[in-house]
Amino acid sequence: SLPSFVPALVVGSGYGGAVSALRLGEAGVRTLVLEEGKLWNEPGPDGEVFCSVLDPDRRSTWLRTRTQTPLGTFLWLDVVNRDIERFTGVLDRVEHPNMAIYQGRGVGGGSLVNGGMAVVPERRALRRALPTVSPESMYERYFPRARRQLGVNEISPAWFEHTEWYRYARVARRHANRAGLDSVLVPNVYDFAHMRREAEGEAPRSALAAEVIYGNNYGKRSLDRTYLADAVGTGNVRIESLRRVRSVRREPDGTLVVSVRRIDESGTVLESREVGCRWLFLGAGSNGTTELLLRSRETGSLPELSEHLGQGWGTNGNVMFGRSNPLWDPTGGRQSTIPVVGIDDRNNPHGPVFAESVPLPAGVETFVSLHLAITENPERGRFVFDSASDSARLLWDPDQGQPSVTAARATFDPVNRANGTIYRRDLFGDTRAFEDRFTYHPLGGCVLGAATDGHGRVRGCPGLYVTDGSLIPGAVGVNPFVTITALAERNVEHVLAADIGVRR
Ligand code: FDA
């Protein structure tokens, strides 16, 4: 059961929420974390906690009766998705008109489902995204702190060069190099020593057993094993799962009160409660935090919130596409699910492109090179509150994805020409080659320095802070969780000292 009051309350247990929880706990502040998804610690009937991409069941998907992968078809056949039982599974796809936002659900948020790519952005991309944040402090202090606590490590280049599990990535890299493009080996939070033991048959397989997006049973240092484990270890932090925070109000004495619904594993609401706190940290992700604040403003419980709320949302320029390789250039039936190659095209006339080589762990040879390009698409959407559905709705035009597609083509048309490859048109349900109707990297909605001050304090409500990806306006040029984590480290350090009276 929940207390009626705690000093600090954190909503959501992804990167922003986990950083806040750890640093509050270390500072001796009693803290309650409320997370809508499950605590993923109990094995299912097959003895594993999570299911694989090849054999998804109800554990895969948040409250749906069918799985929802972005890659909907193969040879136009609906062979990828499966019917499942409705359950509080780990991957959610929030549908908005013209845009689907993927996010992780559970104690650990996106860290449970993501590819673990841990990339520090270039200085100029950081400056564009966060112009008021000192780059020196980020590169010297907060990025290193975040990387250390996240457990970032690097693949051995020698192993990468010969293992069959990364043939697909070496093929993609060779194709890019032939077109004159650079590529990098990208650090990750997946334990590469564990992966090598998987390959040698000495450790249980996860990355080498088609596990990703629906969770990894082994090898991945997700937040429940890093930040959140240490937070609970301080003795000051408690995490309650299957708790959905609905809205926030502020009492005359400054107490912030959240209304919380307890749900069961089929999503049914069991009870509603209120919990008060002095300091409230929102880490419910771009979609979740923005919705919570918009609902609170529009239903009158926090009427003073800024008019900037809901604005500055973007896809991090995400666009996915596949290329078909010639028969003499197989990508391999055995593929590690953990991406490690980034194709780096900073001189693209349509803006920088950073494209990861994405695994397609089908278990058979597909001859497909799959890519997720991150582009600096300048288009921004806006969330509004829709009272009929009691949820946030994203205003995003189909055309707004076009700059991502244009940039990706400017990088990869020459790759196709140099290698005799072509774009696949059978992967996304119709004949499109580029899928820009979803994002794995939603960013913005409560932008730093607009809806909040320069350290995430929500304007119009003292004691209320935003800590997650909604602070970053729409794009950061690379995979975002290291930046989200480092920014949360920076902000919470300042808030602990300035507002809560604690110094590190
Ligand atoms: P995050 O989304 O992590 O956490 C929010 C949490 O709040 C969730 O657990 C949610 O259930 C909870 N919540 C929401 N609403 C709530 C409410 N009302 N009440 C209570 N709880 C609530 N990035 C990267 O850098 N490298 C990568 O390789 C990848 N790969 C990747 C793959 C896939 C499939 C996805 C979906 C995403 C990625 N990402 C990624 C993106 C990365 O995971 C993402 O940017 C971060 O998880 C965002 O962190 P946040 O702290 O913003 O929220």
Coordinates of C-alpha atoms and ligand atoms in Angstrom, one line a residue:
S1 CA 0.0 0.0 0.0
L2 CA 1.1 3.5 -0.7
P3 CA 1.9 6.1 1.9
S4 CA -0.2 9.3 1.9
F5 CA 2.9 11.5 1.9
V6 CA 6.6 11.1 0.9
P7 CA 9.3 13.8 0.7
A8 CA 10.1 13.0 -2.9
L9 CA 8.1 11.2 -5.5
V10 CA 9.4 10.1 -9.0
V11 CA 6.9 9.2 -11.8
G12 CA 8.3 6.6 -14.2
S13 CA 11.5 4.5 -14.0
G14 CA 13.3 5.1 -17.3
Y15 CA 16.5 7.1 -17.6
G16 CA 15.3 10.4 -16.2
G17 CA 13.4 8.8 -13.3
A18 CA 16.2 6.4 -12.4
V19 CA 18.8 9.1 -12.2
S20 CA 16.6 11.2 -10.0
A21 CA 15.8 8.2 -7.7
L22 CA 19.4 7.3 -7.3
R23 CA 20.7 10.8 -6.5
L24 CA 17.8 11.6 -4.2
G25 CA 18.3 8.3 -2.3
E26 CA 22.1 8.9 -2.0
A27 CA 21.4 12.3 -0.6
G28 CA 19.2 10.8 2.1
V29 CA 15.9 11.9 0.7
R30 CA 13.1 9.3 1.2
T31 CA 11.8 8.7 -2.3
L32 CA 8.9 6.7 -3.8
V33 CA 9.0 5.7 -7.5
L34 CA 5.7 5.0 -9.2
E35 CA 6.0 3.0 -12.5
E36 CA 3.1 2.1 -14.7
G37 CA 4.6 -1.1 -16.1
K38 CA 5.6 -4.3 -14.4
L39 CA 8.6 -5.3 -12.4
W40 CA 10.2 -7.8 -14.7
N41 CA 11.6 -10.4 -12.4
E42 CA 9.4 -13.5 -12.6
P43 CA 10.0 -16.2 -15.2
G44 CA 7.1 -17.2 -17.5
P45 CA 6.1 -20.7 -18.3
D46 CA 9.3 -21.2 -20.4
G47 CA 11.5 -20.3 -17.5
E48 CA 12.5 -17.0 -18.9
V49 CA 11.4 -13.5 -17.9
F50 CA 11.2 -12.1 -21.5
C51 CA 10.2 -13.6 -24.8
S52 CA 12.2 -13.4 -28.0
V53 CA 11.5 -11.5 -31.2
L54 CA 11.0 -14.7 -33.1
D55 CA 8.5 -16.2 -30.7
P56 CA 6.6 -13.3 -29.1
D57 CA 3.8 -13.9 -26.6
R58 CA 1.8 -11.7 -24.2
R59 CA 5.0 -10.5 -22.4
S60 CA 6.0 -8.7 -25.6
T61 CA 3.4 -6.0 -25.9
W62 CA 1.6 -3.4 -23.7
L63 CA -2.2 -4.0 -23.6
R64 CA -2.8 -5.2 -27.1
T65 CA -4.0 -8.4 -28.7
R66 CA -1.5 -8.4 -31.5
T67 CA 2.3 -7.5 -31.6
Q68 CA 3.2 -4.3 -33.3
T69 CA 6.7 -4.4 -34.8
P70 CA 7.7 -1.5 -37.1
L71 CA 8.8 -4.1 -39.7
G72 CA 5.2 -5.2 -40.5
T73 CA 5.7 -7.5 -43.4
F74 CA 8.3 -9.5 -45.3
L75 CA 7.8 -10.0 -49.0
W76 CA 4.5 -8.2 -48.3
L77 CA 3.4 -11.1 -46.2
D78 CA 2.0 -10.5 -42.7
V79 CA 4.4 -13.0 -41.2
V80 CA 6.0 -10.8 -38.6
N81 CA 3.3 -10.0 -36.1
R82 CA 1.4 -12.5 -33.9
D83 CA -1.9 -12.6 -32.0
I84 CA -1.3 -12.5 -28.3
E85 CA -3.2 -12.3 -25.0
R86 CA -3.8 -8.7 -23.6
F87 CA -1.2 -8.1 -20.9
T88 CA 1.0 -5.4 -19.5
G89 CA 3.8 -6.5 -21.8
V90 CA 7.1 -4.6 -22.1
L91 CA 6.9 -2.7 -25.4
D92 CA 4.3 -0.1 -26.1
R93 CA 3.3 1.6 -29.3
V94 CA 1.3 4.7 -28.7
E95 CA -0.7 5.6 -31.8
H96 CA -1.2 9.2 -32.8
P97 CA -2.6 10.4 -36.1
N98 CA 0.4 9.9 -38.6
M99 CA 2.9 8.9 -35.9
A100 CA 3.5 5.9 -33.6
I101 CA 5.7 6.3 -30.6
Y102 CA 7.4 3.2 -29.3
Q103 CA 8.4 3.1 -25.6
G104 CA 9.4 0.6 -23.0
R105 CA 7.0 -0.2 -20.1
G106 CA 8.2 -1.6 -16.8
V107 CA 10.7 -0.9 -14.0
G108 CA 13.6 0.3 -16.2
G109 CA 11.5 2.0 -18.9
G110 CA 13.1 2.1 -22.3
S111 CA 16.3 0.4 -21.1
L112 CA 14.3 -2.9 -21.0
V113 CA 13.6 -2.9 -24.7
N114 CA 16.2 -0.8 -26.4
G115 CA 19.3 -1.8 -28.4
G116 CA 21.6 -0.4 -25.7
M117 CA 23.6 1.8 -28.1
A118 CA 25.3 4.3 -25.8
V119 CA 26.3 7.3 -27.9
V120 CA 27.6 10.7 -26.8
P121 CA 26.5 13.3 -29.3
E122 CA 28.9 15.6 -31.2
R123 CA 29.4 19.0 -29.7
R124 CA 27.6 20.9 -32.4
A125 CA 24.5 18.6 -32.2
L126 CA 24.5 19.1 -28.4
R127 CA 24.8 22.8 -28.8
R128 CA 21.9 22.9 -31.3
A129 CA 19.7 20.7 -29.1
L130 CA 20.5 22.3 -25.7
P131 CA 21.9 25.8 -26.4
T132 CA 21.7 26.9 -22.8
V133 CA 23.6 24.0 -21.3
S134 CA 27.4 24.3 -20.9
P135 CA 29.0 21.8 -23.2
E136 CA 32.2 21.7 -21.0
S137 CA 30.2 20.6 -17.9
M138 CA 28.4 17.9 -20.0
Y139 CA 31.6 16.5 -21.6
E140 CA 33.8 16.7 -18.6
R141 CA 31.4 15.8 -15.9
Y142 CA 27.9 14.5 -16.7
F143 CA 28.5 12.3 -19.8
P144 CA 31.4 10.5 -18.0
R145 CA 29.2 10.1 -14.9
A146 CA 26.3 8.8 -16.9
R147 CA 28.4 6.3 -18.9
R148 CA 30.1 5.0 -15.8
Q149 CA 26.8 4.4 -13.9
L150 CA 25.1 2.9 -17.0
G151 CA 27.9 0.4 -17.4
V152 CA 28.9 1.4 -21.0
N153 CA 31.4 -0.9 -22.6
E154 CA 32.9 -1.5 -26.1
I155 CA 33.0 -4.5 -28.4
S156 CA 36.5 -6.0 -29.0
P157 CA 37.3 -4.9 -32.6
A158 CA 39.2 -8.1 -33.2
W159 CA 36.2 -10.3 -32.2
F160 CA 33.9 -8.1 -34.3
E161 CA 36.0 -8.6 -37.4
H162 CA 35.6 -12.3 -37.4
T163 CA 32.5 -13.4 -35.6
E164 CA 29.7 -14.8 -37.7
W165 CA 27.2 -12.9 -35.5
Y166 CA 28.2 -9.5 -36.9
R167 CA 28.6 -10.5 -40.6
Y168 CA 25.5 -8.3 -41.3
A169 CA 27.1 -5.3 -39.7
R170 CA 30.4 -5.8 -41.5
V171 CA 28.5 -6.1 -44.8
A172 CA 26.7 -2.8 -44.1
R173 CA 30.0 -1.1 -43.2
R174 CA 31.8 -2.4 -46.3
H175 CA 28.9 -1.1 -48.5
A176 CA 29.1 2.3 -46.8
N177 CA 32.9 2.5 -47.1
R178 CA 32.7 1.7 -50.8
A179 CA 30.5 4.9 -51.2
G180 CA 33.2 6.9 -49.3
L181 CA 31.3 7.0 -45.9
D182 CA 32.9 6.6 -42.5
S183 CA 31.6 4.2 -39.9
V184 CA 32.2 3.7 -36.2
L185 CA 31.9 0.9 -33.7
V186 CA 29.4 2.1 -31.2
P187 CA 29.6 1.5 -27.4
N188 CA 26.8 -0.3 -25.7
V189 CA 25.4 -1.3 -22.2
Y190 CA 25.2 -4.9 -23.3
D191 CA 28.0 -6.8 -21.7
F192 CA 30.2 -7.8 -24.6
A193 CA 32.2 -10.3 -22.4
H194 CA 28.9 -12.1 -21.8
M195 CA 28.1 -12.0 -25.5
R196 CA 31.4 -13.7 -26.3
R197 CA 30.7 -16.4 -23.8
E198 CA 27.3 -16.8 -25.5
A199 CA 29.0 -17.4 -28.8
E200 CA 31.3 -19.9 -27.1
G201 CA 28.4 -21.8 -25.6
E202 CA 29.5 -20.9 -22.1
A203 CA 26.7 -18.5 -21.1
P204 CA 22.9 -18.4 -21.7
R205 CA 22.1 -16.7 -24.9
S206 CA 20.2 -13.5 -25.2
A207 CA 21.7 -11.1 -27.9
L208 CA 22.5 -14.3 -29.8
A209 CA 19.0 -15.7 -29.2
A210 CA 17.0 -13.1 -31.0
E211 CA 16.3 -11.1 -27.8
V212 CA 15.8 -7.3 -28.0
I213 CA 12.8 -5.0 -28.2
Y214 CA 10.8 -7.4 -26.0
G215 CA 13.5 -7.5 -23.4
N216 CA 16.8 -9.3 -22.9
N217 CA 17.1 -12.1 -20.3
Y218 CA 20.8 -11.9 -20.0
G219 CA 23.7 -9.6 -20.8
K220 CA 22.1 -6.3 -20.9
R221 CA 22.8 -3.8 -18.1
S222 CA 19.3 -2.3 -18.1
L223 CA 18.4 0.3 -15.5
D224 CA 17.0 -2.2 -13.1
R225 CA 20.5 -3.6 -12.8
T226 CA 22.3 -0.3 -12.6
Y227 CA 20.8 3.0 -11.5
L228 CA 17.6 1.5 -10.0
A229 CA 19.4 -1.3 -8.1
D230 CA 21.8 1.2 -6.6
A231 CA 18.9 3.6 -5.8
V232 CA 17.0 0.8 -3.8
G233 CA 20.4 -0.1 -2.3
T234 CA 20.6 3.4 -0.6
G235 CA 17.8 2.2 1.7
N236 CA 15.8 5.4 0.9
V237 CA 14.1 4.5 -2.4
R238 CA 11.1 2.3 -2.9
I239 CA 9.7 1.4 -6.3
E240 CA 6.0 0.5 -6.8
S241 CA 5.0 -1.0 -10.2
L242 CA 1.7 -1.2 -12.0
R243 CA 0.9 2.3 -10.7
R244 CA -0.4 4.8 -13.3
V245 CA -0.1 8.5 -12.3
R246 CA -3.0 10.4 -13.8
S247 CA -2.7 14.0 -12.7
V248 CA -1.0 16.5 -10.3
R249 CA -2.4 19.2 -8.1
R250 CA -0.9 21.7 -5.7
E251 CA -2.2 22.5 -2.3
P252 CA -2.0 26.0 -0.8
D253 CA 0.9 24.9 1.5
G254 CA 2.9 23.8 -1.6
T255 CA 2.3 20.0 -1.2
L256 CA 2.1 18.4 -4.6
V257 CA -0.5 15.7 -4.8
V258 CA -0.6 13.0 -7.5
S259 CA -3.6 10.8 -8.2
V260 CA -2.5 7.2 -8.8
R261 CA -4.4 4.2 -10.2
R262 CA -3.3 0.7 -9.4
I263 CA -3.8 -1.6 -12.3
D264 CA -3.6 -5.4 -12.7
E265 CA -1.7 -7.3 -15.5
S266 CA -4.6 -7.0 -17.9
G267 CA -4.8 -3.2 -17.4
T268 CA -7.9 -3.1 -15.3
V269 CA -8.0 -0.4 -12.7
L270 CA -8.1 -1.8 -9.2
E271 CA -8.1 1.3 -7.1
S272 CA -7.4 5.0 -7.1
R273 CA -5.3 6.8 -4.4
E274 CA -3.6 10.1 -3.8
V275 CA 0.0 10.6 -2.6
G276 CA 1.4 13.9 -1.5
C277 CA 5.0 15.0 -1.7
R278 CA 7.2 18.0 -1.4
W279 CA 9.3 17.4 -4.6
L280 CA 7.9 15.7 -7.6
F281 CA 10.1 14.5 -10.5
L282 CA 8.4 13.5 -13.7
G283 CA 10.3 10.8 -15.7
A284 CA 7.3 9.3 -17.6
G285 CA 9.0 9.8 -21.0
S286 CA 8.3 12.4 -23.7
N287 CA 4.7 11.1 -24.3
G288 CA 3.9 10.3 -20.7
T289 CA 5.2 13.4 -18.9
T290 CA 3.8 15.8 -21.5
E291 CA 0.4 14.1 -21.3
L292 CA 0.4 14.2 -17.5
L293 CA 1.2 17.9 -17.4
L294 CA -1.3 18.8 -20.2
R295 CA -4.0 16.9 -18.5
S296 CA -3.2 18.7 -15.2
R297 CA -3.3 22.1 -16.9
E298 CA -6.4 21.5 -19.1
T299 CA -8.5 20.0 -16.3
G300 CA -7.6 22.9 -14.0
S301 CA -5.5 21.3 -11.4
L302 CA -2.3 23.1 -12.4
P303 CA -3.7 26.0 -14.4
E304 CA -0.5 28.1 -14.3
L305 CA 1.6 25.8 -16.5
S306 CA 3.4 27.4 -19.5
E307 CA 1.9 27.8 -22.9
H308 CA 5.1 26.1 -24.2
L309 CA 3.9 22.8 -22.8
G310 CA 3.4 20.3 -25.5
Q311 CA 5.7 22.0 -28.0
G312 CA 9.0 21.1 -29.5
W313 CA 8.4 17.4 -30.1
G314 CA 10.4 15.5 -32.7
T315 CA 11.3 12.0 -33.8
N316 CA 15.1 12.4 -33.6
G317 CA 14.8 12.2 -37.3
N318 CA 14.2 8.4 -37.2
V319 CA 13.6 6.6 -40.5
M320 CA 14.0 2.9 -41.1
F321 CA 14.7 1.1 -44.4
G322 CA 16.2 -2.0 -45.8
R323 CA 18.5 -2.7 -48.8
S324 CA 18.5 -5.9 -50.7
N325 CA 21.9 -7.5 -51.2
P326 CA 23.1 -9.5 -54.1
L327 CA 23.2 -13.3 -53.6
W328 CA 27.0 -13.2 -53.3
D329 CA 26.8 -10.8 -50.3
P330 CA 24.8 -12.7 -47.6
T331 CA 24.2 -11.0 -44.3
G332 CA 24.1 -14.2 -42.3
G333 CA 21.3 -16.2 -40.7
R334 CA 22.9 -15.8 -37.3
Q335 CA 22.8 -12.1 -36.1
S336 CA 23.5 -10.6 -32.7
T337 CA 20.5 -8.3 -31.8
I338 CA 22.8 -5.7 -30.3
P339 CA 23.7 -3.1 -33.0
V340 CA 27.3 -2.0 -33.0
V341 CA 27.9 -0.2 -36.3
G342 CA 27.0 3.4 -37.0
I343 CA 27.4 4.8 -40.5
D344 CA 28.4 8.4 -40.0
D345 CA 27.6 10.9 -42.8
R346 CA 28.3 14.3 -41.3
N347 CA 28.8 16.0 -44.6
N348 CA 25.4 15.1 -46.0
P349 CA 24.0 18.3 -47.7
H350 CA 20.6 17.6 -46.1
G351 CA 22.1 17.5 -42.6
P352 CA 24.1 15.0 -40.7
V353 CA 23.0 11.3 -40.8
F354 CA 24.0 8.7 -38.3
A355 CA 22.6 5.3 -39.4
E356 CA 22.8 2.2 -37.4
S357 CA 23.1 -1.2 -38.9
V358 CA 20.0 -2.9 -37.5
P359 CA 19.9 -6.7 -37.1
L360 CA 17.2 -8.8 -38.7
P361 CA 17.5 -11.9 -36.5
A362 CA 15.2 -14.1 -38.7
G363 CA 17.3 -17.3 -38.1
V364 CA 17.7 -17.7 -41.9
E365 CA 19.5 -15.8 -44.6
T366 CA 17.5 -12.8 -45.7
F367 CA 20.0 -10.9 -47.8
V368 CA 18.7 -7.7 -46.2
S369 CA 20.7 -4.9 -44.8
L370 CA 18.4 -3.0 -42.4
H371 CA 19.1 0.5 -41.2
L372 CA 17.7 3.0 -38.7
A373 CA 18.9 6.5 -39.7
I374 CA 19.0 9.3 -37.2
T375 CA 18.7 12.6 -39.0
E376 CA 18.5 16.1 -37.8
N377 CA 15.0 16.6 -39.1
P378 CA 14.1 20.2 -38.1
E379 CA 10.3 19.6 -38.2
R380 CA 8.5 19.7 -34.9
G381 CA 5.2 18.5 -33.7
R382 CA 3.0 19.5 -30.9
F383 CA 0.9 17.7 -28.3
V384 CA -2.6 19.0 -27.4
F385 CA -5.0 17.6 -24.8
D386 CA -8.0 15.8 -26.2
S387 CA -10.6 15.8 -23.5
A388 CA -12.9 13.3 -25.3
S389 CA -10.2 10.6 -25.0
D390 CA -8.6 12.1 -21.9
S391 CA -5.2 11.8 -23.5
A392 CA -2.6 13.8 -25.3
R393 CA -2.8 13.9 -29.1
L394 CA 0.2 14.6 -31.2
L395 CA -0.2 17.0 -34.1
W396 CA 2.2 15.7 -36.7
D397 CA 1.8 15.9 -40.5
P398 CA 2.7 13.1 -42.8
D399 CA 5.0 15.5 -44.7
Q400 CA 7.0 16.3 -41.6
G401 CA 8.9 13.0 -42.0
Q402 CA 10.1 14.0 -45.5
P403 CA 13.3 15.8 -44.4
S404 CA 14.4 12.5 -42.7
V405 CA 13.7 10.5 -45.8
T406 CA 15.5 13.1 -48.0
A407 CA 18.6 13.0 -45.8
A408 CA 18.6 9.2 -45.6
R409 CA 18.4 9.0 -49.4
A410 CA 21.2 11.5 -49.9
T411 CA 23.4 9.1 -47.8
F412 CA 22.2 5.8 -49.1
D413 CA 21.4 6.3 -52.8
P414 CA 25.2 6.5 -53.4
V415 CA 25.6 3.3 -51.2
N416 CA 23.2 1.5 -53.4
R417 CA 24.9 2.8 -56.6
A418 CA 28.4 1.7 -55.3
N419 CA 27.2 -1.8 -54.4
G420 CA 24.5 -2.7 -56.8
T421 CA 22.0 -2.9 -54.0
I422 CA 18.4 -1.7 -54.0
Y423 CA 15.8 -0.5 -51.4
R424 CA 13.4 -3.1 -50.2
R425 CA 9.7 -2.2 -50.7
D426 CA 8.1 -5.2 -49.0
L427 CA 8.9 -4.4 -45.4
F428 CA 6.4 -1.8 -44.2
G429 CA 3.0 -3.0 -45.3
D430 CA 2.8 -1.2 -48.6
T431 CA 5.4 -0.4 -51.2
R432 CA 7.2 2.4 -49.4
A433 CA 11.0 2.0 -49.1
F434 CA 11.3 4.4 -46.1
E435 CA 9.3 4.0 -42.9
D436 CA 9.0 7.4 -41.2
R437 CA 5.6 6.9 -39.5
F438 CA 7.1 5.7 -36.2
T439 CA 9.9 6.7 -33.8
Y440 CA 12.0 4.8 -31.2
H441 CA 13.4 8.1 -30.0
P442 CA 10.6 10.5 -29.1
L443 CA 12.0 13.7 -27.7
G444 CA 10.5 17.0 -26.5
G445 CA 7.1 18.2 -25.2
C446 CA 8.4 19.9 -22.1
V447 CA 11.4 21.6 -23.5
L448 CA 14.3 22.8 -21.3
G449 CA 14.2 26.6 -21.0
A450 CA 10.7 26.8 -22.4
A451 CA 8.1 24.8 -20.5
T452 CA 10.7 24.5 -17.8
D453 CA 13.6 26.7 -16.6
G454 CA 17.2 25.9 -17.4
H455 CA 17.3 23.0 -14.9
G456 CA 14.0 21.3 -15.6
R457 CA 11.9 23.1 -13.0
V458 CA 8.4 23.3 -14.4
R459 CA 7.3 26.9 -14.9
G460 CA 4.2 27.7 -13.0
C461 CA 4.5 25.0 -10.3
P462 CA 7.3 25.2 -7.6
G463 CA 8.6 21.8 -6.5
L464 CA 7.7 20.1 -9.8
Y465 CA 10.6 18.9 -12.1
V466 CA 10.9 17.2 -15.5
T467 CA 13.8 14.8 -15.8
D468 CA 13.3 12.8 -19.0
G469 CA 13.5 12.9 -22.8
S470 CA 10.7 15.5 -23.0
L471 CA 13.3 18.2 -22.1
I472 CA 15.2 17.7 -25.4
P473 CA 13.6 19.5 -28.3
G474 CA 13.1 16.9 -30.9
A475 CA 16.5 15.8 -32.1
V476 CA 20.1 15.2 -30.8
G477 CA 21.7 13.6 -33.8
V478 CA 22.5 10.2 -32.2
N479 CA 20.7 7.6 -30.1
P480 CA 19.4 9.6 -27.1
F481 CA 19.6 7.8 -23.8
V482 CA 23.1 8.8 -22.8
T483 CA 22.2 12.5 -23.4
I484 CA 18.9 12.0 -21.4
T485 CA 20.9 10.4 -18.6
A486 CA 23.6 13.0 -18.5
L487 CA 21.1 15.9 -18.6
A488 CA 19.2 14.4 -15.8
E489 CA 22.4 14.0 -13.8
R490 CA 23.2 17.7 -14.4
N491 CA 19.7 18.9 -13.4
V492 CA 19.3 16.8 -10.3
E493 CA 22.7 17.8 -9.0
H494 CA 21.6 21.5 -9.3
V495 CA 18.1 20.9 -7.8
L496 CA 19.5 18.9 -4.8
A497 CA 21.9 21.7 -4.0
A498 CA 19.6 24.7 -4.8
D499 CA 16.1 23.5 -3.8
I500 CA 16.6 20.6 -1.5
G501 CA 19.7 21.8 0.3
V502 CA 22.0 18.8 -0.3
R503 CA 25.5 18.9 -1.8
R504 CA 27.2 16.0 -3.5
Ligands
FDA1 P1 11.4 6.1 -20.7 O1 10.5 6.0 -21.9 O2 12.7 5.3 -20.7 O3 10.7 5.8 -19.4 C1 9.4 6.2 -19.0 C2 8.8 5.3 -18.0 O4 7.7 6.0 -17.4 C3 8.2 4.0 -18.6 O5 8.7 2.9 -17.8 C4 6.7 4.2 -18.5 O6 6.0 2.9 -18.3 C5 6.6 5.1 -17.3 N1 5.3 5.9 -17.3 C6 4.8 6.5 -18.4 N2 3.7 7.2 -18.0 C7 3.5 6.9 -16.7 C8 2.5 7.3 -15.8 N3 1.5 8.1 -16.1 N4 2.6 6.8 -14.5 C9 3.6 6.0 -14.1 N5 4.6 5.6 -15.0 C10 4.5 6.1 -16.3 N6 18.1 4.9 -27.3 C11 19.5 4.8 -27.3 O7 20.2 5.8 -26.8 N7 20.1 3.7 -27.8 C12 19.4 2.7 -28.4 O8 20.0 1.7 -28.8 C13 18.0 2.7 -28.4 N8 17.2 1.8 -28.9 C14 15.9 1.8 -28.8 C15 15.1 0.7 -29.2 C16 13.7 0.7 -29.0 C17 12.9 -0.5 -29.5 C18 13.1 1.8 -28.3 C19 11.6 1.8 -28.1 C20 13.9 2.8 -27.9 C21 15.2 2.9 -28.1 N9 16.0 3.9 -27.7 C22 17.4 3.9 -27.8 C23 15.4 5.1 -27.0 C24 15.5 5.1 -25.5 O9 15.1 3.9 -25.0 C25 14.6 6.3 -25.0 O10 15.1 7.5 -25.5 C26 14.7 6.4 -23.5 O11 14.2 5.2 -22.9 C27 13.8 7.6 -23.0 O12 14.1 7.7 -21.6 P2 13.1 8.6 -20.7 O13 13.7 8.7 -19.4 O14 12.7 9.8 -21.4 O15 11.8 7.7 -20.6

